[in-house]
CSV table of C-alpha atoms in Angstrom, one decimal:
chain,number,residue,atom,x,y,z
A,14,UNK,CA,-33.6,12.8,-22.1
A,15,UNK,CA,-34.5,9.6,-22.9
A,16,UNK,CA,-31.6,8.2,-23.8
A,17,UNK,CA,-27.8,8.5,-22.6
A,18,UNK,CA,-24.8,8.2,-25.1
A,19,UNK,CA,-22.1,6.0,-23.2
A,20,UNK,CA,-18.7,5.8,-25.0
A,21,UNK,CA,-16.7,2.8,-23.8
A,22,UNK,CA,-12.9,3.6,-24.0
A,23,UNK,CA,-12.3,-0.2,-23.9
A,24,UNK,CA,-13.1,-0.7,-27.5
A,25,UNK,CA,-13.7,2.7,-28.4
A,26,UNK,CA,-17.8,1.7,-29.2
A,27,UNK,CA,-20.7,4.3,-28.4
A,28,UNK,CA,-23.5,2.9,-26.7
A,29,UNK,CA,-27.1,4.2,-26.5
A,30,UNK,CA,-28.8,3.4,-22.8
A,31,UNK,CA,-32.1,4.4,-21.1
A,32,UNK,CA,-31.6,7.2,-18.7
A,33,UNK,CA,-31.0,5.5,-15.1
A,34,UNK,CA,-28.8,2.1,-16.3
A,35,UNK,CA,-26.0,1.1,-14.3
A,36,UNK,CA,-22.5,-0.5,-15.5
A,37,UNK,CA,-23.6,-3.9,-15.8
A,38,UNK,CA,-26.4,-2.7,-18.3
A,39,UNK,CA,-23.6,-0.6,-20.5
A,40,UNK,CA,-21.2,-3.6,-20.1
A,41,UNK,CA,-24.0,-5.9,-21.3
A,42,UNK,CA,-24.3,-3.8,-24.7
A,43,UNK,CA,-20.5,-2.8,-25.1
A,44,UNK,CA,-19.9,-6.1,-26.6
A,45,UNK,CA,-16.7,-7.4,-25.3
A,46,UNK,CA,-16.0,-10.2,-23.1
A,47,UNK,CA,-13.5,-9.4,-19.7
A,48,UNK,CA,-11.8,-11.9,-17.9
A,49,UNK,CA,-11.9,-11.4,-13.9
A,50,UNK,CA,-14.3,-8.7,-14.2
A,51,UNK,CA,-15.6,-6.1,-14.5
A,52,UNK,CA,-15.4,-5.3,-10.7
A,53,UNK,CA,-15.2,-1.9,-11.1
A,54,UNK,CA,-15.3,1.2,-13.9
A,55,UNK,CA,-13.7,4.6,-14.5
A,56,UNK,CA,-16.6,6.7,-15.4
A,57,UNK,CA,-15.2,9.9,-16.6
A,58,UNK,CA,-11.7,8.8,-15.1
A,59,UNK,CA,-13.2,8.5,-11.5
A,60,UNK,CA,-13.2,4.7,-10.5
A,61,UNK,CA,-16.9,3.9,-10.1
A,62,UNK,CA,-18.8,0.1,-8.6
A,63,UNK,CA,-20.9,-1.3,-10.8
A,64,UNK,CA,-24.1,-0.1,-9.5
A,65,UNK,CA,-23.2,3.5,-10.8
A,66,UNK,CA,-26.3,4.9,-12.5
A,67,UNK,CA,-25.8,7.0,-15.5
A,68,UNK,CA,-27.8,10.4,-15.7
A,69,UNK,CA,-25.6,12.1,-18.4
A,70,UNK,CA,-23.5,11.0,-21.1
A,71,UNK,CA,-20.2,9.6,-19.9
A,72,UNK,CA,-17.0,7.8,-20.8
A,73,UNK,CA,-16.3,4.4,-19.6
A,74,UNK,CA,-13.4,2.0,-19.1
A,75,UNK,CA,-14.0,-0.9,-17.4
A,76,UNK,CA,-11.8,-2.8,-14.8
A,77,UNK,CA,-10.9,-6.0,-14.1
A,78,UNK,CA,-8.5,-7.5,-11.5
A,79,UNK,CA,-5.7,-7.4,-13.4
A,80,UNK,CA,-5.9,-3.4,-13.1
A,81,UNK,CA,-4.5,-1.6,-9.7
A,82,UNK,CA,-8.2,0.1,-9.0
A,83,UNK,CA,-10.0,-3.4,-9.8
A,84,UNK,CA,-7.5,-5.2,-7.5
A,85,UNK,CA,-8.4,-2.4,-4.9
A,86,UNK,CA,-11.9,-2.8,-5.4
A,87,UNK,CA,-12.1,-6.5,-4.9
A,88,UNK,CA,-9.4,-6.0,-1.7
A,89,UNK,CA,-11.7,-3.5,0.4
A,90,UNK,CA,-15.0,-6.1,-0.3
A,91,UNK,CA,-12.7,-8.8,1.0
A,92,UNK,CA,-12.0,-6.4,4.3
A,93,UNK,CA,-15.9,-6.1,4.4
A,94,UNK,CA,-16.3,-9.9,4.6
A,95,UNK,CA,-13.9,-10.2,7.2
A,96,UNK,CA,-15.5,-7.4,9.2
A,97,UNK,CA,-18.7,-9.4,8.9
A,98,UNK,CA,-17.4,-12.5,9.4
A,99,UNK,CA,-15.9,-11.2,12.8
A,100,UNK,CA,-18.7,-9.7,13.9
A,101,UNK,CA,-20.5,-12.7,13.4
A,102,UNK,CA,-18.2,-15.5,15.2
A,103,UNK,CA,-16.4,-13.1,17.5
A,104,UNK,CA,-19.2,-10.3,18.8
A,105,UNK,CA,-16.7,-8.3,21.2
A,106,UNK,CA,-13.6,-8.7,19.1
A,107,UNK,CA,-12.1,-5.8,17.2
A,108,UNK,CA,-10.5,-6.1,14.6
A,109,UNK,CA,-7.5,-4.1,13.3
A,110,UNK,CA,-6.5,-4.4,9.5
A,111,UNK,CA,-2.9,-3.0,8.9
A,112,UNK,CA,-1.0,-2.6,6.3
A,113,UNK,CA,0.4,-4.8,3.6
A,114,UNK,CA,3.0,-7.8,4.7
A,115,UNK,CA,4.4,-10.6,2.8
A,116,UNK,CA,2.4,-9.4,0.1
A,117,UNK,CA,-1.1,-10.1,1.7
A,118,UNK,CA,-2.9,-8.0,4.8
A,119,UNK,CA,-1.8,-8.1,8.7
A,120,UNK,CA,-5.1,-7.9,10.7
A,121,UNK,CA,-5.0,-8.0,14.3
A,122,UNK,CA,-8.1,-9.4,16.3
A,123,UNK,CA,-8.4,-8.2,19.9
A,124,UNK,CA,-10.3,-10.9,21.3
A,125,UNK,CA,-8.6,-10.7,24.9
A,126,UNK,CA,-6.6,-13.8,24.8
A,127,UNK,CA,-4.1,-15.5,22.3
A,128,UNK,CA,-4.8,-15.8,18.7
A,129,UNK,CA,-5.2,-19.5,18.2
A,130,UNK,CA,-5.3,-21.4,14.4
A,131,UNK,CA,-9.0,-22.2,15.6
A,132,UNK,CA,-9.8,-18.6,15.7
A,133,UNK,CA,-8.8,-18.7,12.3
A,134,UNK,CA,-10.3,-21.5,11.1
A,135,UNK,CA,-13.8,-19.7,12.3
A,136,UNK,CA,-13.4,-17.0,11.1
A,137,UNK,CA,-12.4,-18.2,7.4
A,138,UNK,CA,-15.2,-20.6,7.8
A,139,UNK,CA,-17.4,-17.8,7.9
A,140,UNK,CA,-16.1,-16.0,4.9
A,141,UNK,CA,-16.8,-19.0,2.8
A,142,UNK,CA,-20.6,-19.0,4.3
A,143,UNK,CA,-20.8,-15.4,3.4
A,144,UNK,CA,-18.9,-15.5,-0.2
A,145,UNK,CA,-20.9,-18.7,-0.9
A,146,UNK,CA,-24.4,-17.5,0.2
A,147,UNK,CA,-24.0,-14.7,-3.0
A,148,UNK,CA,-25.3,-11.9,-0.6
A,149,UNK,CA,-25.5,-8.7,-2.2
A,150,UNK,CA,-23.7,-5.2,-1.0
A,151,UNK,CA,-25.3,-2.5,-0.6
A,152,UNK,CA,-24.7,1.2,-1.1
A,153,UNK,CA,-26.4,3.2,1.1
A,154,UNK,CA,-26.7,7.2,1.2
A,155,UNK,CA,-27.7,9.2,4.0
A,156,UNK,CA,-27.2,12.7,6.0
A,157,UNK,CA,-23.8,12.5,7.6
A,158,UNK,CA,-25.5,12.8,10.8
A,159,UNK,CA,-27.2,9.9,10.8
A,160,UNK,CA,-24.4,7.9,9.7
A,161,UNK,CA,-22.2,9.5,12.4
A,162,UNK,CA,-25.3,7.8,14.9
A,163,UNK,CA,-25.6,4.7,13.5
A,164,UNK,CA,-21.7,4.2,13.7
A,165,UNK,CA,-21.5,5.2,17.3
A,166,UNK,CA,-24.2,3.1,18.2
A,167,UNK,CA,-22.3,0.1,17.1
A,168,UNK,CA,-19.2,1.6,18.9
A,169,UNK,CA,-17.0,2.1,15.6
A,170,UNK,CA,-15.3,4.9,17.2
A,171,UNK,CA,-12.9,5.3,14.1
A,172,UNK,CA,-15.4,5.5,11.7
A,173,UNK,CA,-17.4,8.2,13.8
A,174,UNK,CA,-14.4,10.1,13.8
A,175,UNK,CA,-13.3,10.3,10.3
A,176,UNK,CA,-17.2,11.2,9.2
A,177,UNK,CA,-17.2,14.3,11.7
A,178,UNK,CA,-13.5,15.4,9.9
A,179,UNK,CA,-16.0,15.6,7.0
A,180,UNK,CA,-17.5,18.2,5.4
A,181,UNK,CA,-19.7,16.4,3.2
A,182,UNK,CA,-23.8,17.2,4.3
A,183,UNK,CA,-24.5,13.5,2.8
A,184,UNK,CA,-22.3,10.7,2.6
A,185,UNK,CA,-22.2,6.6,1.6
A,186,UNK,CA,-21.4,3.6,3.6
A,187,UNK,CA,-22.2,0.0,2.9
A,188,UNK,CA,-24.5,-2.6,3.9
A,189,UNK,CA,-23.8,-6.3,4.5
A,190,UNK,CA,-27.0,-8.0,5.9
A,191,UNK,CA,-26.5,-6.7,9.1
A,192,UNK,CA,-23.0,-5.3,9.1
A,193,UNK,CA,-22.4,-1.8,8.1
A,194,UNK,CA,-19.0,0.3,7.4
A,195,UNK,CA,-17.9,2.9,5.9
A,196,UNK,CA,-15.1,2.7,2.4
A,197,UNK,CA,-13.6,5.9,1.2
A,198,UNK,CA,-14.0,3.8,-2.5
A,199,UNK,CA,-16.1,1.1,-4.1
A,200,UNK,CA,-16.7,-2.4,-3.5
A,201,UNK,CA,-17.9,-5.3,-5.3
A,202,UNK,CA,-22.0,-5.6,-5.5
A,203,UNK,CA,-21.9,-9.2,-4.0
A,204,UNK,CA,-20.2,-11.3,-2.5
A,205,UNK,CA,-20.2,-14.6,-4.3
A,206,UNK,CA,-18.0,-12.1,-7.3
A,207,UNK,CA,-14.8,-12.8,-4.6
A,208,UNK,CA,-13.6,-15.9,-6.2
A,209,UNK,CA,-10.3,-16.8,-4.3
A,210,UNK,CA,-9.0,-15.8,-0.7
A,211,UNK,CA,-7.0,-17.1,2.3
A,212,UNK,CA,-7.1,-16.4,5.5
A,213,UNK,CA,-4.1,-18.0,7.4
A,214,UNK,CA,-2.6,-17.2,11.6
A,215,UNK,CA,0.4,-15.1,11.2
A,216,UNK,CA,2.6,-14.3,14.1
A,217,UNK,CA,0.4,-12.9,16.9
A,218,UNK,CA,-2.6,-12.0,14.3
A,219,UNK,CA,-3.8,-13.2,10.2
A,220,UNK,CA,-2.4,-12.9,7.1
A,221,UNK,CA,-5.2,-12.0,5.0
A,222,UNK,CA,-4.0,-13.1,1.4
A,223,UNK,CA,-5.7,-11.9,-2.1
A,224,UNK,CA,-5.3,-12.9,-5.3
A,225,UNK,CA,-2.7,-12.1,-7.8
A,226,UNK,CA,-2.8,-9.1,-10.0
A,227,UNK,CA,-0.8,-10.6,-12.8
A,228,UNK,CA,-3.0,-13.7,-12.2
A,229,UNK,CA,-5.7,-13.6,-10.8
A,230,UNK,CA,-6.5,-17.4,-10.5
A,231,UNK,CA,-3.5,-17.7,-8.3
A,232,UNK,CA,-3.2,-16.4,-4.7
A,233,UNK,CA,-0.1,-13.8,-4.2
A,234,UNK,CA,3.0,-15.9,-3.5
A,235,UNK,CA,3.9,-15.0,-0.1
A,236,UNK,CA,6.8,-13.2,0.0
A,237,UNK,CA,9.4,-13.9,3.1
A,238,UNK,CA,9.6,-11.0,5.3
A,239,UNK,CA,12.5,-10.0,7.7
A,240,UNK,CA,11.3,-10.6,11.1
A,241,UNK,CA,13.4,-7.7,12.0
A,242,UNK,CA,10.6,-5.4,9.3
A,243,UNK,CA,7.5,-7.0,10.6
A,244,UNK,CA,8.9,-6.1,14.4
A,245,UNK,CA,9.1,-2.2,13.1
A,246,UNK,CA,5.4,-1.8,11.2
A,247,UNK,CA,4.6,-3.4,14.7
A,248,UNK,CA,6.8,-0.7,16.6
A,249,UNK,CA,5.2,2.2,14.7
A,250,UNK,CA,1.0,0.8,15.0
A,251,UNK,CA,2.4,0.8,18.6
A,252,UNK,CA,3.4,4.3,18.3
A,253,UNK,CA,0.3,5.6,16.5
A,254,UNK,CA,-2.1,4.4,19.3
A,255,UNK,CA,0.4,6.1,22.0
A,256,UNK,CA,0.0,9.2,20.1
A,257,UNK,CA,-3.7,8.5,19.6
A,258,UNK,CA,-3.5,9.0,15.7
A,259,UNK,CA,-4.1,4.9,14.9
A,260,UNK,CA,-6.7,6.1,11.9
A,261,UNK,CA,-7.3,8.6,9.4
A,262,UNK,CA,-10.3,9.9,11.7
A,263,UNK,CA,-7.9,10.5,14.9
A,264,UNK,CA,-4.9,12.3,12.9
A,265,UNK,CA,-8.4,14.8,11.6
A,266,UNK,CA,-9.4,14.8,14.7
A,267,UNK,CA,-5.7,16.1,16.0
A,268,UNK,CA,-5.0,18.2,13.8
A,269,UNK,CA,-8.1,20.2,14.0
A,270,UNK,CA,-7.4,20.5,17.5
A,271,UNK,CA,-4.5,22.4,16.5
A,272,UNK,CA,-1.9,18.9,17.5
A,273,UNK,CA,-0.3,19.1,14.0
A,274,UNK,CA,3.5,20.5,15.0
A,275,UNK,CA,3.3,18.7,18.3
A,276,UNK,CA,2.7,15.2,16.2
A,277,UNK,CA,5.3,16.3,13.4
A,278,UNK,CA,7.8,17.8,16.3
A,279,UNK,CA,7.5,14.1,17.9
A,280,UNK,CA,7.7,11.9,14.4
A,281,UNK,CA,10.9,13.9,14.2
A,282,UNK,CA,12.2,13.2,17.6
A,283,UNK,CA,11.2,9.2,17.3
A,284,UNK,CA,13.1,9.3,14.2
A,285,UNK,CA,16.3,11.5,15.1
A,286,UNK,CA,16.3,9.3,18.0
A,287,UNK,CA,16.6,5.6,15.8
A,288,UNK,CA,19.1,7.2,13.9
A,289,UNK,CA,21.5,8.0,16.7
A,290,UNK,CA,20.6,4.2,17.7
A,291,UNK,CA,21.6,2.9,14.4
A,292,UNK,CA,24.7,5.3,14.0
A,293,UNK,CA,25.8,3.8,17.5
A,294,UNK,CA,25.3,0.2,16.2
A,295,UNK,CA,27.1,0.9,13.1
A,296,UNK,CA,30.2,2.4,15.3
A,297,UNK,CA,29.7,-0.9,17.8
A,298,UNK,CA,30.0,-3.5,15.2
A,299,UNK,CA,31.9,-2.1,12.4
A,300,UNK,CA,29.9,-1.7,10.0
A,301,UNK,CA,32.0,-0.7,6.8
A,302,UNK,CA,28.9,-0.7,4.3
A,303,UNK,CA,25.5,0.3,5.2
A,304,UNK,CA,22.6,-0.1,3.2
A,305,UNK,CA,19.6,2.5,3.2
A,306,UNK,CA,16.6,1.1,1.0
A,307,UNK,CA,13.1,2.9,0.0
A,308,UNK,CA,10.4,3.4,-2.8
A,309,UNK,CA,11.3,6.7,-4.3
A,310,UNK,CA,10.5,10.1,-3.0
A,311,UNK,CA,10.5,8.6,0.4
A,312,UNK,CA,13.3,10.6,1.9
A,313,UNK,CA,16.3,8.1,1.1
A,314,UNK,CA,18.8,10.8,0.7
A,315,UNK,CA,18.1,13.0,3.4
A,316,UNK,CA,18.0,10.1,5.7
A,317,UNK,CA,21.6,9.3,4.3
A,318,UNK,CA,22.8,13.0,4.9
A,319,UNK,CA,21.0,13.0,8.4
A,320,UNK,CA,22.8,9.2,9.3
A,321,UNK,CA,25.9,10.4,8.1
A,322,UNK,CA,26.4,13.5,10.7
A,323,UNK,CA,25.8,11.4,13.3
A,324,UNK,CA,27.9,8.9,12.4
A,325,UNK,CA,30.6,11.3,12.2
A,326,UNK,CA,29.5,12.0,15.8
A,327,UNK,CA,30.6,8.7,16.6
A,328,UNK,CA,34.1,9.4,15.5
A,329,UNK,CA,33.7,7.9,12.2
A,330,UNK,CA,34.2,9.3,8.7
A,331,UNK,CA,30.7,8.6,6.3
A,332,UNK,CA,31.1,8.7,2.7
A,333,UNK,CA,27.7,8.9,0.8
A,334,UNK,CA,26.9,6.6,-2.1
A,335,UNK,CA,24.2,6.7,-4.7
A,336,UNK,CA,23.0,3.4,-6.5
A,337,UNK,CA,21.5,5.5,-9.0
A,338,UNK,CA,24.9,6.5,-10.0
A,339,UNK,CA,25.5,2.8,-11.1
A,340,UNK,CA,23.1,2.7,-14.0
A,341,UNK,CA,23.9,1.3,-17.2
A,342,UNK,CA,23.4,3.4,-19.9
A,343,UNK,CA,20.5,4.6,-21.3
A,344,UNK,CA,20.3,2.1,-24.2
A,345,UNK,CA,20.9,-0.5,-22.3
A,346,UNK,CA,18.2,0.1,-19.8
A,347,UNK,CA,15.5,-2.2,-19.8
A,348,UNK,CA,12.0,-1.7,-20.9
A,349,UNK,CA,8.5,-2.6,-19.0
A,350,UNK,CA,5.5,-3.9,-20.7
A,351,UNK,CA,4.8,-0.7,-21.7
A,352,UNK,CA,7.7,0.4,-23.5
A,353,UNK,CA,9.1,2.5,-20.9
A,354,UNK,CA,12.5,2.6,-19.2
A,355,UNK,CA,12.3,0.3,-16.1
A,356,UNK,CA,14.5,2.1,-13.7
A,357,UNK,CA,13.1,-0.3,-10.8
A,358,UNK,CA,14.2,-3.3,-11.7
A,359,UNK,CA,17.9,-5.0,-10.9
A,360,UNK,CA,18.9,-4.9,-13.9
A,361,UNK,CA,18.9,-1.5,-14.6
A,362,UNK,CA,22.1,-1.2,-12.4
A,363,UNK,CA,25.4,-2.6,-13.7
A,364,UNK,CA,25.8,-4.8,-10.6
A,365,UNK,CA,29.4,-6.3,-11.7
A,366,UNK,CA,30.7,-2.8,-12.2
A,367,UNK,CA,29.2,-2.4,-8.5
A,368,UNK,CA,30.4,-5.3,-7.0
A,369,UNK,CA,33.4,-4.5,-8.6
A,370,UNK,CA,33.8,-1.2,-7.1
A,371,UNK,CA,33.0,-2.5,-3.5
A,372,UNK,CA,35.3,-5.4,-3.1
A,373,UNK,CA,38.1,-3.2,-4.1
A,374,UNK,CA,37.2,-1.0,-1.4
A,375,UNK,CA,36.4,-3.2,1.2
A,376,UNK,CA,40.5,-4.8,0.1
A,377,UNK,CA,42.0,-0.5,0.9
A,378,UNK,CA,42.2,-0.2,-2.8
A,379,UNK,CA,41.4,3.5,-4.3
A,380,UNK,CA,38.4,3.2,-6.8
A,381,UNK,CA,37.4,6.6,-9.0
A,382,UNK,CA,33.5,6.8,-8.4
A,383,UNK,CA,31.0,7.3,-11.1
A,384,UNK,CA,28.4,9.9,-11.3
A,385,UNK,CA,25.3,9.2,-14.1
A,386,UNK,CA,24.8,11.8,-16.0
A,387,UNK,CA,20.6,11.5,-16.3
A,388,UNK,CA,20.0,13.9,-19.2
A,389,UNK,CA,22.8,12.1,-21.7
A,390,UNK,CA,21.8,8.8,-20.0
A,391,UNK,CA,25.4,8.0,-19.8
A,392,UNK,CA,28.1,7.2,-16.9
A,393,UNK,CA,30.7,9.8,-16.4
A,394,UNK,CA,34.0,10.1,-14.5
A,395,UNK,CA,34.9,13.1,-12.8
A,396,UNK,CA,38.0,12.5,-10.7
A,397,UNK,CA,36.1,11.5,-7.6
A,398,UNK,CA,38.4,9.0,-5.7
A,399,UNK,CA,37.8,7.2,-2.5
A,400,UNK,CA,39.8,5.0,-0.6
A,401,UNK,CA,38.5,3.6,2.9
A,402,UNK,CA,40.5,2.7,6.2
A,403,UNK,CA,38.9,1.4,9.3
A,404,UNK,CA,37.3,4.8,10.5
A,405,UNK,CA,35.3,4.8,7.6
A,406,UNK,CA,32.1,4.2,6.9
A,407,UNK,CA,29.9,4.1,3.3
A,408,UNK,CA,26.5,5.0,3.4
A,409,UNK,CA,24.6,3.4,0.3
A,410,UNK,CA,21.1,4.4,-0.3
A,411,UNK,CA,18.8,4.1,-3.3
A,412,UNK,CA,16.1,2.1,-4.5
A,413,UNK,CA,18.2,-0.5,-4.9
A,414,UNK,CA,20.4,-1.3,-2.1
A,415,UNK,CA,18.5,-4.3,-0.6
């Protein structure tokens, strides 16, 4: 087959290509401009760099950095330069990226002293050699074996042990002149395609900072973080390496070795064990309304069920509360860009109503709580009354409550 057909589901156009072109030779003949990309592609709805060779017919849509993949894409080259520019500057160092914080990246550089603003400076310095010299990144395939030797003759002990959790007989990692690691996804095919970065000292390590999604000529607007929430994504990297399951390849790793309950039977323990703390500072101070925050599906209301018994073990009387339960109705739920109902957002919960509620129980009055009724989209009353006296406590929890 001489030539592919290559149907591009960003303007619905068929394109005819010789057998062996990559995405930048479709994208050159779909005829559209993109701005801030592409950096990446969903070929066949699997995200895809732009050196992807075609060998069959295929559907494309192309990314740019205002999509989550192309943001991703762009991130993971950005972790790549920093690698390199580590490496480079700081030979011994290691360098620990973590997760997100203040809307940018915590990385921690082990360098056996202090983190210093110079350190920084170097290091960022370097970046903006690598970005600027336009070197290219490249894919690389080979027997997992020999990746495997090549990582553990660098001493990438991580990476060496999430390749042997692998089953894989070949696998890819990535070249950057002489720095080499290995990316569960794409990356960018050069470097001079990262446009805009920062790299700035945060606490004891860096605040790696990326552009925005929304706008990608702008850096993300650092968002003020609670020293108190940094101090616990501290606590529980702590935690990981005194369990000795810091990376992906060490949980594998412990797991196959048969560690699984003896990891979840601890996880448990740690966090049975913050709850009886918390429950104790609630009776200590006072507390008459507590506030349990989360993404959803993360466990919010079986954390509130599992605070409130011990809170009644401290003598006090919990009464669970549910944000969700303080939605306005259906049609007056707002809408995201895409037409659909934006549960997420503040004002999706009648907050008067709410504040409302609370004063009145905070002053010993009796309020009659609400219940929303999800398939009519509508608040209903049911007779639930609550009034509160100094033994009692409420527990609110939902996406909402911070």
């Amino acid at each position: 087959m001489s030539e592919l057909r290559i149907r591009c589901r960003n303007n619905g156009k068929r394109i005819s290509v010789p057998f062996g072109s990559n995405l930048y030779d479709v994208f050159a003949k779909a005829g559209f401009q993109m701005e801030y990309g592409p950096v990446a592609a969903r070929v066949n709805n699997k995200v895809q760099g732009m050196n992807y060779r075609f060998y069959n017919n295929k559907d494309v849509e192309f990314l740019s950095l205002t999509s989550d993949s192309g943001m991703r894409t762009y991130t993971r080259t950005l972790f790549f330069i920093l690698a390199k520019a580590v490496e480079d500057t700081y030979p011994d160092a290691q360098l620990l990226i973590g997760g997100s914080v203040c809307r940018g990246y915590y990385c921690e550089l082990r360098i056996g002293r202090p983190v210093e603003d110079d350190d920084v400076r170097r290091i960022k310095h370097r970046m903006q050699e690598i970005i600027d010299a336009d070197m290219p990144i490249h894919r690389m395939q080979c027997p997992i074996e020999e990746a495997i030797e090549m990582f553990e003759k660098r001493g990438m002990k991580s990476k060496v042990q999430l390749l042997e959790s692998q089953d894989e007989l070949y696998t890819y990692y990535y070249r950057l002149g002489d720095t080499i690691d290995y990316f569960y996804s794409c990356l960018l095919t050069r470097t001079s395609q990262v446009h805009l970065f920062d790299l700035v000292k945060f606490y004891d390590g860096m605040l790696l900072r990326t552009p925005s999604r929304k706008d990608p000529s702008q850096l993300e607007e650092i968002m003020e973080q609670n020293k108190k929430m940094f101090d616990v994504m501290i606590e529980h990297h702590r935690w990981q390496e005194i369990l000795g399951v810091r990376t992906a390849g060490e949980l594998n790793r412990a797991i196959k070795a048969g560690y699984a309950t003896d990891l979840i039977n601890v996880s448990e323990a740690l966090q049975s064990k913050k709850l009886s703390n918390i429950a104790d500072e609630i009776a200590q101070k006072g507390a008459r309304i507590v506030l349990l925050a989360g993404p959803s599906s993360s466990g919010k209301t079986t954390t509130a069920k599992r605070l409130a018994v011990l809170v009644m073990a401290c003598g006090l009387r919990p009464h669970t509360i549910s944000t969700d339960d303080y939605f306005v109705n259906r049609v007056d739920t707002p809408r995201d860009a895409n037409g659909e109902y934006d549960f997420e957002c503040i004002e999706a919960v009648d907050t008067a109503f709410f504040n409302k509620q609370m004063s009145a129980l905070l002053r010993g009055e009796e309020i009659e709580l609400p219940r929303y009724d999800f398939p009519s989209g509508e608040r209903v009353f049911e007779g639930r009354k609550l009034r509160i006296g100094p033994e009692d406590v409420i527990i609110l929890e939902g996406n909402h409550a911070l």
